[in-house]
């Protein structure tokens, strides 16, 4: 594959033809969408397992996921160690950095330049991935909290008391829960006794089922006694566990079904996170439904504003306020979704001019003609396009 990509890129570079690399096309900020007449290079067929080390046979399962070219472990995070074989730079050079070494401190770790660069520095055609052994003991609890400070305190307690087995800590507010119940078939609230303001999903992953379960049960009991949770349920089997995840994972689809939505993927200090949701509700009043959910354990808020229509008046109430607020709290205006086309010009809300200038210099070094994924990631003003 890399030799084909090498020839195509070398040809496009010599004729200044812009190229958009594509993988699983799961992006949410237009990173893999052509803007004008770019040539599309799709590496989606890069799904051959070339080899895997017997020691890491679990990798096979994850390598299958690679068919999407996007290994985004959206919720539970696997400690992925990625070595990489960068097929091509724009001049057709092939960088061979493939390897499964756990330690290699010989020079700069260039793979991290390319991971997350949204195809703007080079095109990956081969990767090596190492995954930790799949652990057998997974426990999931779905909890209700009456206020955001309780969610925050619950997270602190979970980190302290569940520590090494804590594998996910997700939250959603009642607006998110209502959307899921109203727009998704067959999904029900596992804690229907009364309306709660917040819900938390906690997942633990370990190697000793009875030990892990007792640990989580004791944690839930203590949290209930301390008044941090108003109600809760521990999944009794895999079906109930997946029904809990179905609520959390169903939020984006429920938002899409509800109609036009303005999406913001923000990293914000946990103690401040929900202030932004509340401030946006004040700013928008009845004109839109402000929904807050996300990966609380990662300090990642998915602020989604569901509106009757896309409307400049509503947009003016949201931007630049959301970006300025995030910047003031030294957050990131893109926690996991990247910048793509839609947020390339917003980068200065989270990165200094000097930092962005250095990024542009690296881009210029690796893609002097600016043919790789133009108009994406970096501000258009900093990238000279041929
Ligand atoms: C999530 C999914 C993408 C979206 O639910 O964790 O990252 O639509 C999001 O916001
Ligand atoms: Zn997310």
mmCIF file of C-alpha atoms and ligand atoms in Angstrom:
data_model
loop_
_atom_site.group_PDB
_atom_site.id
_atom_site.type_symbol
_atom_site.label_atom_id
_atom_site.label_comp_id
_atom_site.label_asym_id
_atom_site.label_seq_id
_atom_site.Cartn_x
_atom_site.Cartn_y
_atom_site.Cartn_z
ATOM 1 C CA UNK A 1 0.000 0.000 0.000
ATOM 2 C CA UNK A 2 2.708 2.447 0.952
ATOM 3 C CA UNK A 3 4.351 2.307 -2.469
ATOM 4 C CA UNK A 4 1.044 3.160 -4.166
ATOM 5 C CA UNK A 5 0.450 6.031 -1.746
ATOM 6 C CA UNK A 6 4.050 7.118 -2.241
ATOM 7 C CA UNK A 7 3.642 7.340 -6.021
ATOM 8 C CA UNK A 8 0.296 9.144 -5.831
ATOM 9 C CA UNK A 9 1.515 11.671 -3.268
ATOM 10 C CA UNK A 10 4.759 12.229 -5.140
ATOM 11 C CA UNK A 11 2.749 12.871 -8.349
ATOM 12 C CA UNK A 12 0.294 15.222 -6.610
ATOM 13 C CA UNK A 13 3.105 17.076 -4.898
ATOM 14 C CA UNK A 14 5.012 17.616 -8.135
ATOM 15 C CA UNK A 15 1.870 19.048 -9.731
ATOM 16 C CA UNK A 16 0.690 20.915 -6.644
ATOM 17 C CA UNK A 17 -2.514 18.887 -6.493
ATOM 18 C CA UNK A 18 -4.131 19.079 -3.047
ATOM 19 C CA UNK A 19 -4.892 15.772 -1.306
ATOM 20 C CA UNK A 20 -7.347 14.785 1.438
ATOM 21 C CA UNK A 21 -6.379 11.568 3.256
ATOM 22 C CA UNK A 22 -9.345 9.557 4.549
ATOM 23 C CA UNK A 23 -9.615 6.632 6.951
ATOM 24 C CA UNK A 24 -12.805 5.737 8.806
ATOM 25 C CA UNK A 25 -14.494 9.104 8.103
ATOM 26 C CA UNK A 26 -15.775 9.282 11.673
ATOM 27 C CA UNK A 27 -14.562 12.844 12.241
ATOM 28 C CA UNK A 28 -16.886 15.542 13.549
ATOM 29 C CA UNK A 29 -15.071 18.705 12.482
ATOM 30 C CA UNK A 30 -14.726 18.188 8.740
ATOM 31 C CA UNK A 31 -11.146 16.918 8.883
ATOM 32 C CA UNK A 32 -11.588 14.346 6.119
ATOM 33 C CA UNK A 33 -13.959 16.332 3.905
ATOM 34 C CA UNK A 34 -12.597 17.879 0.693
ATOM 35 C CA UNK A 35 -13.050 21.656 0.545
ATOM 36 C CA UNK A 36 -12.590 22.172 -3.188
ATOM 37 C CA UNK A 37 -11.241 19.718 -5.756
ATOM 38 C CA UNK A 38 -8.740 17.819 -3.613
ATOM 39 C CA UNK A 39 -7.692 14.297 -4.596
ATOM 40 C CA UNK A 40 -9.006 11.824 -1.984
ATOM 41 C CA UNK A 41 -6.640 9.060 -0.814
ATOM 42 C CA UNK A 42 -8.653 6.620 1.266
ATOM 43 C CA UNK A 43 -6.644 4.052 3.235
ATOM 44 C CA UNK A 44 -9.801 2.314 4.500
ATOM 45 C CA UNK A 45 -8.684 -0.892 2.795
ATOM 46 C CA UNK A 46 -5.640 -0.889 5.070
ATOM 47 C CA UNK A 47 -7.110 -3.780 7.038
ATOM 48 C CA UNK A 48 -4.680 -6.608 6.486
ATOM 49 C CA UNK A 49 -3.168 -8.074 9.629
ATOM 50 C CA UNK A 50 0.412 -8.505 8.498
ATOM 51 C CA UNK A 51 1.675 -10.216 11.611
ATOM 52 C CA UNK A 52 1.190 -10.216 15.309
ATOM 53 C CA UNK A 53 3.427 -11.197 18.117
ATOM 54 C CA UNK A 54 2.152 -14.327 19.930
ATOM 55 C CA UNK A 55 2.778 -12.497 23.193
ATOM 56 C CA UNK A 56 0.311 -9.820 22.231
ATOM 57 C CA UNK A 57 -2.332 -12.031 20.628
ATOM 58 C CA UNK A 58 -5.012 -9.702 22.016
ATOM 59 C CA UNK A 59 -3.795 -7.161 19.499
ATOM 60 C CA UNK A 60 -5.602 -9.111 16.794
ATOM 61 C CA UNK A 61 -8.970 -8.069 18.203
ATOM 62 C CA UNK A 62 -8.011 -4.432 18.244
ATOM 63 C CA UNK A 63 -6.291 -4.571 14.844
ATOM 64 C CA UNK A 64 -9.662 -5.597 13.379
ATOM 65 C CA UNK A 65 -10.965 -2.308 14.739
ATOM 66 C CA UNK A 66 -8.262 -0.625 12.716
ATOM 67 C CA UNK A 67 -10.249 -1.228 9.554
ATOM 68 C CA UNK A 68 -11.884 2.068 10.400
ATOM 69 C CA UNK A 69 -8.410 3.550 10.486
ATOM 70 C CA UNK A 70 -9.582 5.394 13.562
ATOM 71 C CA UNK A 71 -8.799 3.678 16.803
ATOM 72 C CA UNK A 72 -10.864 5.927 19.021
ATOM 73 C CA UNK A 73 -11.656 4.146 22.203
ATOM 74 C CA UNK A 74 -14.491 6.627 22.791
ATOM 75 C CA UNK A 75 -15.181 5.682 26.356
ATOM 76 C CA UNK A 76 -13.058 3.034 27.995
ATOM 77 C CA UNK A 77 -9.481 3.854 27.302
ATOM 78 C CA UNK A 78 -7.082 1.112 26.327
ATOM 79 C CA UNK A 79 -3.505 2.076 26.880
ATOM 80 C CA UNK A 80 -2.596 1.883 23.248
ATOM 81 C CA UNK A 81 1.059 1.846 22.444
ATOM 82 C CA UNK A 82 1.337 2.734 18.823
ATOM 83 C CA UNK A 83 4.421 2.226 16.787
ATOM 84 C CA UNK A 84 3.879 3.433 13.247
ATOM 85 C CA UNK A 85 4.973 3.030 9.672
ATOM 86 C CA UNK A 86 4.386 6.413 8.095
ATOM 87 C CA UNK A 87 3.707 5.527 4.480
ATOM 88 C CA UNK A 88 4.507 8.746 2.931
ATOM 89 C CA UNK A 89 5.564 12.309 3.225
ATOM 90 C CA UNK A 90 4.389 14.639 0.506
ATOM 91 C CA UNK A 91 7.549 14.121 -1.547
ATOM 92 C CA UNK A 92 6.920 10.387 -1.649
ATOM 93 C CA UNK A 93 9.501 9.499 0.985
ATOM 94 C CA UNK A 94 8.485 6.498 3.096
ATOM 95 C CA UNK A 95 9.304 6.718 6.780
ATOM 96 C CA UNK A 96 9.724 3.279 8.328
ATOM 97 C CA UNK A 97 9.163 3.565 12.061
ATOM 98 C CA UNK A 98 7.259 0.322 12.500
ATOM 99 C CA UNK A 99 8.081 -1.604 15.613
ATOM 100 C CA UNK A 100 6.641 -3.087 18.790
ATOM 101 C CA UNK A 101 9.395 -2.017 21.157
ATOM 102 C CA UNK A 102 8.017 -0.786 24.459
ATOM 103 C CA UNK A 103 11.024 1.428 24.950
ATOM 104 C CA UNK A 104 12.967 3.307 22.312
ATOM 105 C CA UNK A 105 14.475 6.628 23.244
ATOM 106 C CA UNK A 106 16.636 7.120 20.171
ATOM 107 C CA UNK A 107 15.922 10.630 19.037
ATOM 108 C CA UNK A 108 12.635 12.494 18.742
ATOM 109 C CA UNK A 109 9.418 10.432 19.011
ATOM 110 C CA UNK A 110 8.185 11.463 15.573
ATOM 111 C CA UNK A 111 5.099 9.237 15.591
ATOM 112 C CA UNK A 112 3.488 11.656 18.013
ATOM 113 C CA UNK A 113 3.864 14.380 15.418
ATOM 114 C CA UNK A 114 1.695 12.423 13.053
ATOM 115 C CA UNK A 115 -0.827 10.874 15.467
ATOM 116 C CA UNK A 116 -3.696 13.367 15.612
ATOM 117 C CA UNK A 117 -2.337 15.541 12.784
ATOM 118 C CA UNK A 118 -5.486 14.744 10.785
ATOM 119 C CA UNK A 119 -3.532 13.723 7.692
ATOM 120 C CA UNK A 120 -1.930 17.161 7.357
ATOM 121 C CA UNK A 121 1.698 16.045 7.796
ATOM 122 C CA UNK A 122 1.828 12.620 6.193
ATOM 123 C CA UNK A 123 -0.283 9.536 5.471
ATOM 124 C CA UNK A 124 -0.154 6.412 7.636
ATOM 125 C CA UNK A 125 -0.461 3.110 5.792
ATOM 126 C CA UNK A 126 0.823 0.669 8.381
ATOM 127 C CA UNK A 127 0.744 0.625 12.163
ATOM 128 C CA UNK A 128 1.785 -1.658 14.936
ATOM 129 C CA UNK A 129 -0.329 -1.581 18.045
ATOM 130 C CA UNK A 130 0.140 -3.159 21.414
ATOM 131 C CA UNK A 131 -2.826 -3.652 23.708
ATOM 132 C CA UNK A 132 -2.902 -4.750 27.340
ATOM 133 C CA UNK A 133 -4.391 -8.238 27.934
ATOM 134 C CA UNK A 134 -8.194 -8.093 27.920
ATOM 135 C CA UNK A 135 -9.234 -8.280 31.583
ATOM 136 C CA UNK A 136 -12.081 -10.557 32.605
ATOM 137 C CA UNK A 137 -13.711 -8.597 35.399
ATOM 138 C CA UNK A 138 -15.813 -5.653 34.175
ATOM 139 C CA UNK A 139 -18.396 -4.076 36.495
ATOM 140 C CA UNK A 140 -20.683 -1.174 35.672
ATOM 141 C CA UNK A 141 -22.833 0.991 37.917
ATOM 142 C CA UNK A 142 -25.439 3.560 36.848
ATOM 143 C CA UNK A 143 -25.952 6.216 39.514
ATOM 144 C CA UNK A 144 -28.069 9.313 40.118
ATOM 145 C CA UNK A 145 -26.749 12.518 41.689
ATOM 146 C CA UNK A 146 -28.843 15.527 42.653
ATOM 147 C CA UNK A 147 -26.273 18.183 41.800
ATOM 148 C CA UNK A 148 -23.020 18.660 39.905
ATOM 149 C CA UNK A 149 -20.793 19.084 43.010
ATOM 150 C CA UNK A 150 -21.881 15.552 44.029
ATOM 151 C CA UNK A 151 -20.735 14.221 40.630
ATOM 152 C CA UNK A 152 -17.420 15.952 41.126
ATOM 153 C CA UNK A 153 -16.961 14.625 44.677
ATOM 154 C CA UNK A 154 -17.965 11.157 43.471
ATOM 155 C CA UNK A 155 -15.223 11.329 40.840
ATOM 156 C CA UNK A 156 -12.630 12.277 43.467
ATOM 157 C CA UNK A 157 -13.784 9.421 45.694
ATOM 158 C CA UNK A 158 -13.772 6.972 42.779
ATOM 159 C CA UNK A 159 -10.209 7.910 41.879
ATOM 160 C CA UNK A 160 -9.190 7.428 45.511
ATOM 161 C CA UNK A 161 -11.140 4.291 46.363
ATOM 162 C CA UNK A 162 -11.366 2.470 43.019
ATOM 163 C CA UNK A 163 -8.043 3.682 41.699
ATOM 164 C CA UNK A 164 -6.386 1.011 39.597
ATOM 165 C CA UNK A 165 -9.622 -0.657 38.440
ATOM 166 C CA UNK A 166 -11.491 2.530 37.461
ATOM 167 C CA UNK A 167 -11.782 2.365 33.674
ATOM 168 C CA UNK A 168 -14.539 4.899 32.891
ATOM 169 C CA UNK A 169 -16.360 7.725 34.674
ATOM 170 C CA UNK A 170 -19.007 9.298 32.466
ATOM 171 C CA UNK A 171 -21.749 11.793 33.323
ATOM 172 C CA UNK A 172 -24.900 13.131 31.713
ATOM 173 C CA UNK A 173 -27.449 15.699 32.844
ATOM 174 C CA UNK A 174 -31.223 15.292 32.853
ATOM 175 C CA UNK A 175 -31.509 17.127 29.494
ATOM 176 C CA UNK A 176 -29.341 14.426 27.937
ATOM 177 C CA UNK A 177 -31.322 11.644 29.609
ATOM 178 C CA UNK A 178 -34.644 13.148 28.422
ATOM 179 C CA UNK A 179 -33.375 13.329 24.816
ATOM 180 C CA UNK A 180 -32.285 9.672 24.907
ATOM 181 C CA UNK A 181 -35.608 8.513 26.362
ATOM 182 C CA UNK A 182 -37.581 10.622 23.865
ATOM 183 C CA UNK A 183 -35.636 9.792 20.708
ATOM 184 C CA UNK A 184 -34.229 6.276 21.069
ATOM 185 C CA UNK A 185 -36.391 3.165 20.882
ATOM 186 C CA UNK A 186 -36.222 0.633 23.650
ATOM 187 C CA UNK A 187 -34.058 2.675 26.000
ATOM 188 C CA UNK A 188 -35.317 3.124 29.522
ATOM 189 C CA UNK A 189 -34.051 4.946 32.617
ATOM 190 C CA UNK A 190 -32.683 2.329 35.053
ATOM 191 C CA UNK A 191 -33.429 4.755 37.919
ATOM 192 C CA UNK A 192 -36.997 5.808 37.101
ATOM 193 C CA UNK A 193 -38.160 6.257 40.691
ATOM 194 C CA UNK A 194 -37.729 10.029 40.461
ATOM 195 C CA UNK A 195 -36.295 12.638 38.147
ATOM 196 C CA UNK A 196 -32.637 13.217 38.904
ATOM 197 C CA UNK A 197 -30.522 16.139 37.728
ATOM 198 C CA UNK A 198 -27.419 14.100 36.896
ATOM 199 C CA UNK A 199 -26.473 10.522 36.075
ATOM 200 C CA UNK A 200 -23.051 8.909 36.357
ATOM 201 C CA UNK A 201 -21.808 5.713 34.742
ATOM 202 C CA UNK A 202 -18.850 4.101 36.490
ATOM 203 C CA UNK A 203 -16.986 1.178 34.951
ATOM 204 C CA UNK A 204 -14.286 -0.851 36.668
ATOM 205 C CA UNK A 205 -12.022 -3.308 34.845
ATOM 206 C CA UNK A 206 -9.860 -5.752 36.756
ATOM 207 C CA UNK A 207 -8.760 -9.350 36.982
ATOM 208 C CA UNK A 208 -10.613 -10.607 40.076
ATOM 209 C CA UNK A 209 -14.406 -10.598 39.650
ATOM 210 C CA UNK A 210 -15.433 -11.092 43.282
ATOM 211 C CA UNK A 211 -12.792 -8.686 44.635
ATOM 212 C CA UNK A 212 -13.630 -5.987 42.073
ATOM 213 C CA UNK A 213 -17.371 -6.337 42.605
ATOM 214 C CA UNK A 214 -17.090 -6.140 46.392
ATOM 215 C CA UNK A 215 -14.859 -3.088 46.024
ATOM 216 C CA UNK A 216 -17.423 -1.339 43.822
ATOM 217 C CA UNK A 217 -20.348 -2.344 46.057
ATOM 218 C CA UNK A 218 -18.580 -0.988 49.125
ATOM 219 C CA UNK A 219 -17.814 2.223 47.253
ATOM 220 C CA UNK A 220 -21.451 2.658 46.211
ATOM 221 C CA UNK A 221 -22.691 2.003 49.763
ATOM 222 C CA UNK A 222 -20.275 4.576 51.217
ATOM 223 C CA UNK A 223 -21.242 7.101 48.527
ATOM 224 C CA UNK A 224 -24.944 6.570 49.272
ATOM 225 C CA UNK A 225 -24.339 7.008 53.019
ATOM 226 C CA UNK A 226 -22.355 10.179 52.328
ATOM 227 C CA UNK A 227 -25.264 11.523 50.279
ATOM 228 C CA UNK A 228 -23.204 11.723 47.065
ATOM 229 C CA UNK A 229 -25.620 9.477 45.196
ATOM 230 C CA UNK A 230 -29.418 9.550 45.475
ATOM 231 C CA UNK A 231 -29.885 6.174 43.793
ATOM 232 C CA UNK A 232 -27.887 3.577 41.920
ATOM 233 C CA UNK A 233 -27.835 0.162 40.322
ATOM 234 C CA UNK A 234 -24.979 -2.278 39.721
ATOM 235 C CA UNK A 235 -25.302 -4.241 36.468
ATOM 236 C CA UNK A 236 -26.211 -7.871 37.207
ATOM 237 C CA UNK A 237 -25.210 -9.186 33.787
ATOM 238 C CA UNK A 238 -23.716 -8.200 30.435
ATOM 239 C CA UNK A 239 -27.119 -7.218 29.029
ATOM 240 C CA UNK A 240 -27.830 -4.807 31.833
ATOM 241 C CA UNK A 241 -24.285 -3.453 31.592
ATOM 242 C CA UNK A 242 -24.675 -2.775 27.870
ATOM 243 C CA UNK A 243 -28.076 -1.152 28.499
ATOM 244 C CA UNK A 244 -26.306 1.348 30.767
ATOM 245 C CA UNK A 245 -23.710 2.099 28.098
ATOM 246 C CA UNK A 246 -26.500 2.331 25.517
ATOM 247 C CA UNK A 247 -27.859 5.385 27.361
ATOM 248 C CA UNK A 248 -24.486 7.151 27.418
ATOM 249 C CA UNK A 249 -23.501 6.150 23.888
ATOM 250 C CA UNK A 250 -26.947 6.993 22.564
ATOM 251 C CA UNK A 251 -26.742 10.691 23.411
ATOM 252 C CA UNK A 252 -25.115 11.808 20.118
ATOM 253 C CA UNK A 253 -27.723 9.922 18.085
ATOM 254 C CA UNK A 254 -30.566 11.306 20.217
ATOM 255 C CA UNK A 255 -29.201 14.822 19.669
ATOM 256 C CA UNK A 256 -29.025 14.218 15.924
ATOM 257 C CA UNK A 257 -32.622 12.965 15.877
ATOM 258 C CA UNK A 258 -33.752 15.978 17.900
ATOM 259 C CA UNK A 259 -32.683 18.270 15.037
ATOM 260 C CA UNK A 260 -30.067 21.017 14.486
ATOM 261 C CA UNK A 261 -27.291 20.936 17.088
ATOM 262 C CA UNK A 262 -24.241 23.079 17.843
ATOM 263 C CA UNK A 263 -21.463 20.794 19.193
ATOM 264 C CA UNK A 264 -18.563 21.767 21.447
ATOM 265 C CA UNK A 265 -15.998 19.214 22.658
ATOM 266 C CA UNK A 266 -14.170 20.950 25.512
ATOM 267 C CA UNK A 267 -11.559 20.134 28.130
ATOM 268 C CA UNK A 268 -12.338 22.186 31.216
ATOM 269 C CA UNK A 269 -11.198 21.985 34.845
ATOM 270 C CA UNK A 270 -13.749 19.572 36.424
ATOM 271 C CA UNK A 271 -14.736 21.951 39.226
ATOM 272 C CA UNK A 272 -15.795 24.598 36.663
ATOM 273 C CA UNK A 273 -17.156 22.354 33.938
ATOM 274 C CA UNK A 274 -20.864 22.569 34.538
ATOM 275 C CA UNK A 275 -20.789 26.353 35.127
ATOM 276 C CA UNK A 276 -20.500 26.750 31.358
ATOM 277 C CA UNK A 277 -23.613 24.656 30.740
ATOM 278 C CA UNK A 278 -25.561 26.750 33.239
ATOM 279 C CA UNK A 279 -24.262 30.019 31.796
ATOM 280 C CA UNK A 280 -25.265 28.924 28.298
ATOM 281 C CA UNK A 281 -28.766 28.174 29.579
ATOM 282 C CA UNK A 282 -29.002 31.716 30.907
ATOM 283 C CA UNK A 283 -27.718 33.145 27.613
ATOM 284 C CA UNK A 284 -30.034 31.096 25.401
ATOM 285 C CA UNK A 285 -33.145 30.971 27.580
ATOM 286 C CA UNK A 286 -35.964 29.147 25.799
ATOM 287 C CA UNK A 287 -34.404 29.510 22.343
ATOM 288 C CA UNK A 288 -32.443 26.249 22.605
ATOM 289 C CA UNK A 289 -31.948 23.150 24.740
ATOM 290 C CA UNK A 290 -28.467 23.142 26.341
ATOM 291 C CA UNK A 291 -27.200 19.617 27.041
ATOM 292 C CA UNK A 292 -24.161 18.684 29.107
ATOM 293 C CA UNK A 293 -22.535 15.235 29.151
ATOM 294 C CA UNK A 294 -19.140 13.631 28.670
ATOM 295 C CA UNK A 295 -16.084 11.978 30.054
ATOM 296 C CA UNK A 296 -15.984 13.553 33.505
ATOM 297 C CA UNK A 297 -13.011 11.347 34.414
ATOM 298 C CA UNK A 298 -11.041 13.039 31.615
ATOM 299 C CA UNK A 299 -12.322 16.557 32.291
ATOM 300 C CA UNK A 300 -14.018 16.430 28.875
ATOM 301 C CA UNK A 301 -17.390 18.127 28.449
ATOM 302 C CA UNK A 302 -19.560 17.561 25.376
ATOM 303 C CA UNK A 303 -21.613 20.746 25.334
ATOM 304 C CA UNK A 304 -24.381 20.301 22.768
ATOM 305 C CA UNK A 305 -26.943 22.975 22.012
ATOM 306 C CA UNK A 306 -30.044 21.584 20.359
ATOM 307 C CA UNK A 307 -32.032 24.238 18.490
ATOM 308 C CA UNK A 308 -35.221 24.366 16.374
ATOM 309 C CA UNK A 309 -33.113 25.595 13.434
ATOM 310 C CA UNK A 310 -29.600 26.763 12.580
ATOM 311 C CA UNK A 311 -29.922 30.445 13.304
ATOM 312 C CA UNK A 312 -27.311 33.242 13.328
ATOM 313 C CA UNK A 313 -28.979 34.818 16.360
ATOM 314 C CA UNK A 314 -28.505 31.591 18.325
ATOM 315 C CA UNK A 315 -24.955 31.171 17.018
ATOM 316 C CA UNK A 316 -24.118 34.720 18.102
ATOM 317 C CA UNK A 317 -25.260 33.824 21.626
ATOM 318 C CA UNK A 318 -22.904 30.847 21.638
ATOM 319 C CA UNK A 319 -19.752 31.970 19.809
ATOM 320 C CA UNK A 320 -17.295 33.394 20.603
ATOM 321 C CA UNK A 321 -18.591 33.231 24.215
ATOM 322 C CA UNK A 322 -17.976 29.440 24.564
ATOM 323 C CA UNK A 323 -14.450 29.739 23.177
ATOM 324 C CA UNK A 324 -13.599 32.822 25.244
ATOM 325 C CA UNK A 325 -14.963 31.163 28.395
ATOM 326 C CA UNK A 326 -12.939 27.996 27.740
ATOM 327 C CA UNK A 327 -9.803 30.005 27.034
ATOM 328 C CA UNK A 328 -10.293 32.087 30.216
ATOM 329 C CA UNK A 329 -10.383 28.817 32.211
ATOM 330 C CA UNK A 330 -7.272 27.546 30.345
ATOM 331 C CA UNK A 331 -9.264 24.747 28.805
ATOM 332 C CA UNK A 332 -9.077 23.215 25.332
ATOM 333 C CA UNK A 333 -11.585 24.060 22.629
ATOM 334 C CA UNK A 334 -11.120 20.546 21.272
ATOM 335 C CA UNK A 335 -10.584 17.748 23.774
ATOM 336 C CA UNK A 336 -10.774 14.741 21.439
ATOM 337 C CA UNK A 337 -12.520 15.600 18.151
ATOM 338 C CA UNK A 338 -9.675 17.629 16.620
ATOM 339 C CA UNK A 339 -9.871 20.934 14.751
ATOM 340 C CA UNK A 340 -10.433 19.811 11.145
ATOM 341 C CA UNK A 341 -11.899 22.522 8.923
ATOM 342 C CA UNK A 342 -14.528 23.795 11.344
ATOM 343 C CA UNK A 343 -12.239 24.815 14.197
ATOM 344 C CA UNK A 344 -8.883 25.419 12.497
ATOM 345 C CA UNK A 345 -9.227 29.168 12.994
ATOM 346 C CA UNK A 346 -10.163 28.728 16.680
ATOM 347 C CA UNK A 347 -6.826 27.223 17.700
ATOM 348 C CA UNK A 348 -5.602 30.470 19.299
ATOM 349 C CA UNK A 349 -8.221 30.092 22.053
ATOM 350 C CA UNK A 350 -6.137 27.161 23.316
ATOM 351 C CA UNK A 351 -2.621 27.624 21.894
ATOM 352 C CA UNK A 352 -0.284 30.637 21.965
ATOM 353 C CA UNK A 353 0.721 32.390 18.755
ATOM 354 C CA UNK A 354 4.302 31.169 19.209
ATOM 355 C CA UNK A 355 3.112 27.587 19.566
ATOM 356 C CA UNK A 356 0.899 27.786 16.491
ATOM 357 C CA UNK A 357 3.709 29.449 14.543
ATOM 358 C CA UNK A 358 5.999 26.496 15.373
ATOM 359 C CA UNK A 359 3.271 24.086 14.230
ATOM 360 C CA UNK A 360 3.086 26.018 10.956
ATOM 361 C CA UNK A 361 6.876 25.760 10.570
ATOM 362 C CA UNK A 362 6.696 21.989 11.031
ATOM 363 C CA UNK A 363 3.855 21.831 8.516
ATOM 364 C CA UNK A 364 5.968 23.901 6.063
ATOM 365 C CA UNK A 365 8.948 21.571 6.571
ATOM 366 C CA UNK A 366 6.936 18.401 5.964
ATOM 367 C CA UNK A 367 4.527 19.762 3.354
ATOM 368 C CA UNK A 368 6.284 22.712 1.673
ATOM 369 C CA UNK A 369 3.672 22.977 -1.076
ATOM 370 C CA UNK A 370 0.764 22.778 1.358
ATOM 371 C CA UNK A 371 -0.976 19.993 -0.553
ATOM 372 C CA UNK A 372 -1.840 17.747 2.397
ATOM 373 C CA UNK A 373 -5.324 18.337 3.745
ATOM 374 C CA UNK A 374 -5.272 22.109 3.131
ATOM 375 C CA UNK A 375 -7.461 24.428 5.278
ATOM 376 C CA UNK A 376 -7.486 21.885 8.128
ATOM 377 C CA UNK A 377 -6.036 21.975 11.688
ATOM 378 C CA UNK A 378 -4.035 25.228 11.361
ATOM 379 C CA UNK A 379 -5.386 28.746 10.672
ATOM 380 C CA UNK A 380 -5.680 29.401 6.968
ATOM 381 C CA UNK A 381 -3.694 32.631 7.407
ATOM 382 C CA UNK A 382 -0.595 30.675 8.465
ATOM 383 C CA UNK A 383 -0.588 28.074 5.719
ATOM 384 C CA UNK A 384 0.455 29.191 2.254
ATOM 385 C CA UNK A 385 -1.434 27.106 -0.241
ATOM 386 C CA UNK A 386 -0.048 26.758 -3.719
HETATM 387 C C1 LIG B 1 -19.108 11.171 22.916
HETATM 388 C C2 LIG B 1 -19.294 11.377 20.459
HETATM 389 C C3 LIG B 1 -19.279 12.348 19.333
HETATM 390 C C4 LIG B 1 -20.324 13.448 19.460
HETATM 391 O O1 LIG B 1 -20.311 10.905 22.991
HETATM 392 O O2 LIG B 1 -18.240 10.848 23.737
HETATM 393 O O3 LIG B 1 -17.279 12.083 21.616
HETATM 394 O O4 LIG B 1 -21.299 13.390 18.722
HETATM 395 C C5 LIG B 1 -18.690 11.999 21.708
HETATM 396 O O5 LIG B 1 -20.173 14.368 20.267
HETATM 397 ZN ZN1 LIG B 2 -16.424 11.893 23.628
#
